[in-house]
Short mmCIF file of C-alpha atoms in Angstrom, two decimals:
data_model
loop_
_atom_site.label_atom_id
_atom_site.label_comp_id
_atom_site.label_asym_id
_atom_site.label_seq_id
_atom_site.Cartn_x
_atom_site.Cartn_y
_atom_site.Cartn_z
CA UNK A 118 56.96 73.59 87.61
CA UNK A 119 54.54 74.55 90.80
CA UNK A 120 50.65 75.98 90.82
CA UNK A 121 50.25 79.32 92.42
CA UNK A 122 47.72 81.12 93.82
CA UNK A 123 47.72 85.15 93.04
CA UNK A 124 46.41 86.49 96.60
CA UNK A 125 46.85 89.59 95.09
CA UNK A 126 48.84 92.81 95.04
CA UNK A 127 49.78 94.56 98.31
CA UNK A 128 51.89 97.59 99.51
CA UNK A 129 54.73 96.99 102.01
CA UNK A 130 54.60 99.22 104.88
CA UNK A 131 58.72 99.54 105.83
CA UNK A 132 59.65 100.45 102.60
CA UNK A 133 56.26 101.28 100.66
CA UNK A 134 57.19 98.21 97.97
CA UNK A 135 54.59 97.10 95.83
CA UNK A 136 54.19 93.55 95.19
CA UNK A 137 51.73 91.07 93.89
CA UNK A 138 52.14 87.72 96.48
CA UNK A 139 51.95 84.81 94.88
CA UNK A 140 51.03 81.40 96.79
CA UNK A 141 52.26 78.05 96.56
CA UNK A 142 49.94 76.55 99.01
CA UNK A 143 51.34 73.27 98.75
CA UNK A 144 54.42 74.29 100.68
CA UNK A 145 52.59 77.72 102.37
CA UNK A 146 55.07 79.58 100.79
CA UNK A 147 54.27 83.44 99.26
CA UNK A 148 56.46 84.73 96.74
CA UNK A 149 56.05 88.52 97.16
CA UNK A 150 57.62 89.86 93.43
CA UNK A 151 58.26 93.64 93.44
CA UNK A 152 56.16 95.41 90.56
CA UNK A 153 55.02 99.12 90.04
CA UNK A 154 52.12 100.65 90.16
CA UNK A 155 50.31 100.70 86.80
CA UNK A 156 50.77 96.57 86.78
CA UNK A 157 49.57 96.55 90.40
CA UNK A 158 46.43 98.61 88.97
CA UNK A 159 45.79 96.29 86.22
CA UNK A 160 46.02 92.96 88.56
CA UNK A 161 43.81 94.60 91.39
CA UNK A 162 41.58 95.92 88.89
CA UNK A 163 40.97 92.08 86.92
CA UNK A 164 40.84 90.57 90.30
CA UNK A 165 37.85 93.01 91.65
CA UNK A 166 36.45 92.89 88.11
CA UNK A 167 36.12 96.05 87.39
CA UNK A 168 35.95 96.95 83.85
CA UNK A 169 37.57 100.30 82.00
CA UNK A 170 35.65 102.50 79.53
CA UNK A 171 38.81 101.64 77.14
CA UNK A 172 40.56 98.59 76.85
CA UNK A 173 44.07 98.25 79.00
CA UNK A 174 47.18 97.28 77.81
CA UNK A 175 46.43 93.76 79.02
CA UNK A 176 43.07 93.46 78.18
CA UNK A 177 43.99 94.37 74.36
CA UNK A 178 46.57 91.48 74.26
CA UNK A 179 43.74 88.73 75.55
CA UNK A 180 41.28 90.03 72.72
CA UNK A 181 44.44 89.81 69.81
CA UNK A 182 44.58 86.59 71.33
CA UNK A 183 41.29 85.25 71.13
CA UNK A 184 40.48 86.88 67.47
CA UNK A 185 43.56 85.07 66.28
CA UNK A 186 42.34 81.74 68.27
CA UNK A 187 44.82 81.36 70.20
CA UNK A 188 44.35 80.58 74.27
CA UNK A 189 47.20 81.60 76.99
CA UNK A 190 47.67 77.90 78.60
CA UNK A 191 49.86 79.40 81.44
CA UNK A 192 52.05 81.95 82.80
CA UNK A 193 55.07 80.22 84.03
CA UNK A 194 57.64 82.31 86.59
CA UNK A 195 60.68 80.67 85.05
CA UNK A 196 63.62 82.71 86.54
CA UNK A 197 64.73 84.95 89.26
CA UNK A 198 67.73 87.24 88.29
CA UNK A 199 69.14 90.30 90.53
CA UNK A 200 65.86 90.28 92.17
CA UNK A 201 63.91 90.48 88.49
CA UNK A 202 61.53 87.94 87.70
CA UNK A 203 61.37 86.22 84.27
CA UNK A 204 58.34 84.50 82.88
CA UNK A 205 56.87 83.08 80.09
CA UNK A 206 53.83 83.08 78.25
CA UNK A 207 52.80 79.83 77.06
CA UNK A 208 50.09 79.79 74.20
CA UNK A 209 47.53 76.99 72.89
CA UNK A 210 49.37 77.20 69.93
CA UNK A 211 53.05 76.05 71.37
CA UNK A 212 54.85 79.15 71.59
CA UNK A 213 56.61 80.25 74.59
CA UNK A 214 56.95 84.30 74.47
CA UNK A 215 58.89 86.05 77.27
CA UNK A 216 57.47 88.31 79.70
CA UNK A 217 57.52 90.46 82.74
CA UNK A 218 56.08 88.69 85.26
CA UNK A 219 53.76 91.32 86.55
CA UNK A 220 52.45 91.69 82.68
CA UNK A 221 51.84 87.77 82.38
CA UNK A 222 50.06 87.75 85.96
CA UNK A 223 47.70 90.88 84.66
CA UNK A 224 46.90 89.07 81.64
CA UNK A 225 46.67 85.35 83.68
CA UNK A 226 44.13 87.08 85.97
CA UNK A 227 42.25 88.51 82.58
CA UNK A 228 42.16 85.10 80.64
CA UNK A 229 41.45 82.63 83.60
CA UNK A 230 44.86 81.16 83.03
CA UNK A 231 46.83 79.18 85.81
CA UNK A 232 50.47 80.43 87.00
CA UNK A 233 52.74 77.97 87.91
CA UNK A 234 56.38 78.88 89.37
CA UNK A 235 59.54 77.16 89.47
CA UNK A 236 60.41 75.09 92.48
CA UNK A 237 63.94 76.06 93.05
CA UNK A 238 62.26 79.86 92.60
CA UNK A 239 59.49 79.03 94.97
CA UNK A 240 62.35 77.42 97.25
CA UNK A 241 64.67 80.77 97.15
CA UNK A 242 62.44 83.78 97.22
CA UNK A 243 59.25 82.12 99.06
CA UNK A 244 58.33 83.21 102.46
CA UNK A 245 56.44 81.08 105.20
CA UNK A 246 52.88 82.93 105.58
CA UNK A 247 51.08 82.08 108.59
CA UNK A 248 48.13 80.03 108.32
CA UNK A 249 45.86 81.23 105.54
CA UNK A 250 42.69 81.28 108.08
CA UNK A 251 44.07 83.06 110.40
CA UNK A 252 45.42 85.84 107.85
CA UNK A 253 42.21 85.88 106.60
CA UNK A 254 40.64 86.73 109.72
CA UNK A 255 43.35 89.50 110.25
CA UNK A 256 42.23 91.00 106.62
CA UNK A 257 38.35 90.71 107.59
CA UNK A 258 39.50 92.99 110.68
CA UNK A 259 41.47 94.96 108.92
CA UNK A 260 38.61 96.01 106.28
CA UNK A 261 36.75 96.63 109.46
CA UNK A 262 38.53 99.17 110.81
CA UNK A 263 38.80 100.98 107.55
CA UNK A 264 34.90 101.23 107.43
CA UNK A 265 34.06 101.00 111.24
CA UNK A 266 32.09 104.39 112.50
CA UNK A 267 31.51 105.49 115.94
CA UNK A 268 27.20 104.82 114.94
CA UNK A 269 28.54 100.84 114.37
CA UNK A 270 28.54 101.38 118.12
CA UNK A 271 25.39 103.06 118.86
CA UNK A 272 22.42 100.97 119.98
CA UNK A 273 18.63 101.50 118.26
CA UNK A 274 16.85 104.78 119.07
CA UNK A 275 15.55 105.05 122.34
CA UNK A 276 17.02 101.26 123.12
CA UNK A 277 20.50 100.26 124.76
CA UNK A 278 23.37 101.01 123.88
CA UNK A 279 25.46 98.42 122.11
CA UNK A 280 23.45 97.14 119.00
CA UNK A 281 25.47 98.12 116.51
CA UNK A 282 26.97 96.31 112.96
CA UNK A 283 27.94 92.82 113.51
CA UNK A 284 29.73 92.17 110.69
#
């Protein structure tokens, strides 16, 4: 098992599938796992620290574990069969529970638990990524493009043009 970081949820442009990306930073490989819209929302909301007015299923599971004095020690992505990822929740009492990978990841984000992935799965499904710093810069630029307005390129009133926002 190798530790992986939950990069986040993305929608692939070519086929509109929603994926959660796991990063094996030691191998510079990303593992894309296709998930549903509800699971994507659950993961993204938890990563953003957004609370819902009522507990979502993953919040409820986290709260139930806490109420019975059990913690989620880790999530393990243990198998890939026919394009479907299988995961296990490893609890502090030694119990391993079968789980969908997307549900396990959503719970891990809520509990701050580590996610591990089988080295075989990383080798089989991992996709080489561009330099992480370069990828972050591209993301910042995309964010800028999503929020830029024409006014950002105007100078102060009565002054020269080209003032605008710097970042």
